[in-house]
């Protein structure tokens, strides 16, 4: 029972990290566009 829960938590953490990276990349792209 513990292993599935741990896997689910890891998946959620990975998804959160991916979302944060995407948001950061989008912000960086917006800043670059604004600089032009």
mmCIF file of N, CA and C in Angstrom:
data_model
loop_
_atom_site.group_PDB
_atom_site.id
_atom_site.type_symbol
_atom_site.label_atom_id
_atom_site.label_comp_id
_atom_site.label_asym_id
_atom_site.label_seq_id
_atom_site.Cartn_x
_atom_site.Cartn_y
_atom_site.Cartn_z
ATOM 1 N N UNK A 1 0.833 -1.201 0.000
ATOM 2 C CA UNK A 1 0.000 0.000 0.000
ATOM 3 C C UNK A 1 0.874 1.259 0.000
ATOM 4 N N UNK A 2 2.028 1.170 0.645
ATOM 5 C CA UNK A 2 2.883 2.357 0.753
ATOM 6 C C UNK A 2 3.491 2.736 -0.595
ATOM 7 N N UNK A 3 3.949 1.736 -1.355
ATOM 8 C CA UNK A 3 4.631 2.023 -2.626
ATOM 9 C C UNK A 3 3.766 2.828 -3.605
ATOM 10 N N UNK A 4 2.515 2.420 -3.847
ATOM 11 C CA UNK A 4 1.668 3.208 -4.769
ATOM 12 C C UNK A 4 1.494 4.653 -4.321
ATOM 13 N N UNK A 5 1.318 4.845 -3.018
ATOM 14 C CA UNK A 5 1.138 6.205 -2.507
ATOM 15 C C UNK A 5 2.400 7.024 -2.741
ATOM 16 N N UNK A 6 3.545 6.370 -2.524
ATOM 17 C CA UNK A 6 4.814 7.085 -2.712
ATOM 18 C C UNK A 6 4.995 7.440 -4.190
ATOM 19 N N UNK A 7 4.630 6.512 -5.072
ATOM 20 C CA UNK A 7 4.759 6.765 -6.514
ATOM 21 C C UNK A 7 3.844 7.919 -6.930
ATOM 22 N N UNK A 8 2.634 7.945 -6.370
ATOM 23 C CA UNK A 8 1.698 9.012 -6.702
ATOM 24 C C UNK A 8 2.239 10.361 -6.231
ATOM 25 N N UNK A 9 2.833 10.371 -5.049
ATOM 26 C CA UNK A 9 3.385 11.620 -4.515
ATOM 27 C C UNK A 9 4.536 12.102 -5.395
ATOM 28 N N UNK A 10 5.373 11.173 -5.851
ATOM 29 C CA UNK A 10 6.499 11.543 -6.701
ATOM 30 C C UNK A 10 5.992 12.108 -8.029
ATOM 31 N N UNK A 11 4.963 11.464 -8.574
ATOM 32 C CA UNK A 11 4.394 11.934 -9.839
ATOM 33 C C UNK A 11 3.846 13.346 -9.674
ATOM 34 N N UNK A 12 3.161 13.582 -8.569
ATOM 35 C CA UNK A 12 2.602 14.912 -8.327
ATOM 36 C C UNK A 12 3.715 15.943 -8.186
ATOM 37 N N UNK A 13 4.786 15.573 -7.500
ATOM 38 C CA UNK A 13 5.910 16.495 -7.312
ATOM 39 C C UNK A 13 6.571 16.796 -8.658
ATOM 40 N N UNK A 14 6.717 15.748 -9.487
ATOM 41 C CA UNK A 14 7.330 15.944 -10.804
ATOM 42 C C UNK A 14 6.457 16.875 -11.653
ATOM 43 N N UNK A 15 5.143 16.666 -11.589
ATOM 44 C CA UNK A 15 4.230 17.499 -12.374
ATOM 45 C C UNK A 15 4.319 18.959 -11.919
ATOM 46 N N UNK A 16 4.413 19.149 -10.590
ATOM 47 C CA UNK A 16 4.499 20.512 -10.052
ATOM 48 C C UNK A 16 5.793 21.176 -10.525
ATOM 49 N N UNK A 17 6.899 20.416 -10.512
ATOM 50 C CA UNK A 17 8.188 20.951 -10.942
ATOM 51 C C UNK A 17 8.138 21.311 -12.429
ATOM 52 N N UNK A 18 7.503 20.455 -13.226
ATOM 53 C CA UNK A 18 7.406 20.719 -14.665
ATOM 54 C C UNK A 18 6.577 21.976 -14.914
ATOM 55 N N UNK A 19 5.495 22.136 -14.155
ATOM 56 C CA UNK A 19 4.645 23.311 -14.320
ATOM 57 C C UNK A 19 5.416 24.577 -13.941
ATOM 58 N N UNK A 20 6.201 24.504 -12.871
ATOM 59 C CA UNK A 20 6.970 25.662 -12.436
ATOM 60 C C UNK A 20 8.012 26.034 -13.491
ATOM 61 N N UNK A 21 8.653 25.008 -14.075
ATOM 62 C CA UNK A 21 9.674 25.270 -15.105
ATOM 63 C C UNK A 21 9.025 25.908 -16.327
ATOM 64 N N UNK A 22 7.856 25.412 -16.705
ATOM 65 C CA UNK A 22 7.147 25.952 -17.865
ATOM 66 C C UNK A 22 6.786 27.413 -17.626
ATOM 67 N N UNK A 23 6.298 27.697 -16.417
ATOM 68 C CA UNK A 23 5.917 29.070 -16.090
ATOM 69 C C UNK A 23 7.142 29.984 -16.135
ATOM 70 N N UNK A 24 8.262 29.491 -15.620
ATOM 71 C CA UNK A 24 9.483 30.290 -15.615
ATOM 72 C C UNK A 24 9.950 30.551 -17.047
ATOM 73 N N UNK A 25 9.880 29.505 -17.890
ATOM 74 C CA UNK A 25 10.297 29.662 -19.287
ATOM 75 C C UNK A 25 9.396 30.675 -19.990
ATOM 76 N N UNK A 26 8.100 30.612 -19.718
ATOM 77 C CA UNK A 26 7.158 31.535 -20.353
ATOM 78 C C UNK A 26 7.455 32.972 -19.919
ATOM 79 N N UNK A 27 7.749 33.143 -18.634
ATOM 80 C CA UNK A 27 8.058 34.482 -18.126
ATOM 81 C C UNK A 27 9.336 35.015 -18.771
ATOM 82 N N UNK A 28 10.312 34.106 -18.932
ATOM 83 C CA UNK A 28 11.575 34.506 -19.541
ATOM 84 C C UNK A 28 11.348 34.947 -20.996
ATOM 85 N N UNK A 29 10.518 34.166 -21.707
ATOM 86 C CA UNK A 29 10.229 34.494 -23.103
ATOM 87 C C UNK A 29 9.503 35.834 -23.194
ATOM 88 N N UNK A 30 8.569 36.079 -22.274
ATOM 89 C CA UNK A 30 7.827 37.339 -22.276
ATOM 90 C C UNK A 30 8.768 38.505 -22.018
ATOM 91 N N UNK A 31 9.709 38.325 -21.096
ATOM 92 C CA UNK A 31 10.659 39.390 -20.777
ATOM 93 C C UNK A 31 11.536 39.681 -21.990
ATOM 94 N N UNK A 32 11.944 38.610 -22.683
ATOM 95 C CA UNK A 32 12.795 38.792 -23.860
ATOM 96 C C UNK A 32 12.038 39.562 -24.937
ATOM 97 N N UNK A 33 10.755 39.227 -25.099
ATOM 98 C CA UNK A 33 9.926 39.908 -26.101
ATOM 99 C C UNK A 33 9.743 41.377 -25.727
ATOM 100 N N UNK A 34 9.535 41.636 -24.449
ATOM 101 C CA UNK A 34 9.329 43.014 -23.997
ATOM 102 C C UNK A 34 10.601 43.832 -24.186
ATOM 103 N N UNK A 35 11.750 43.184 -24.031
ATOM 104 C CA UNK A 35 13.021 43.896 -24.161
ATOM 105 C C UNK A 35 13.217 44.390 -25.594
ATOM 106 N N UNK A 36 12.691 43.625 -26.553
ATOM 107 C CA UNK A 36 12.791 44.050 -27.951
ATOM 108 C C UNK A 36 11.896 45.264 -28.158
#
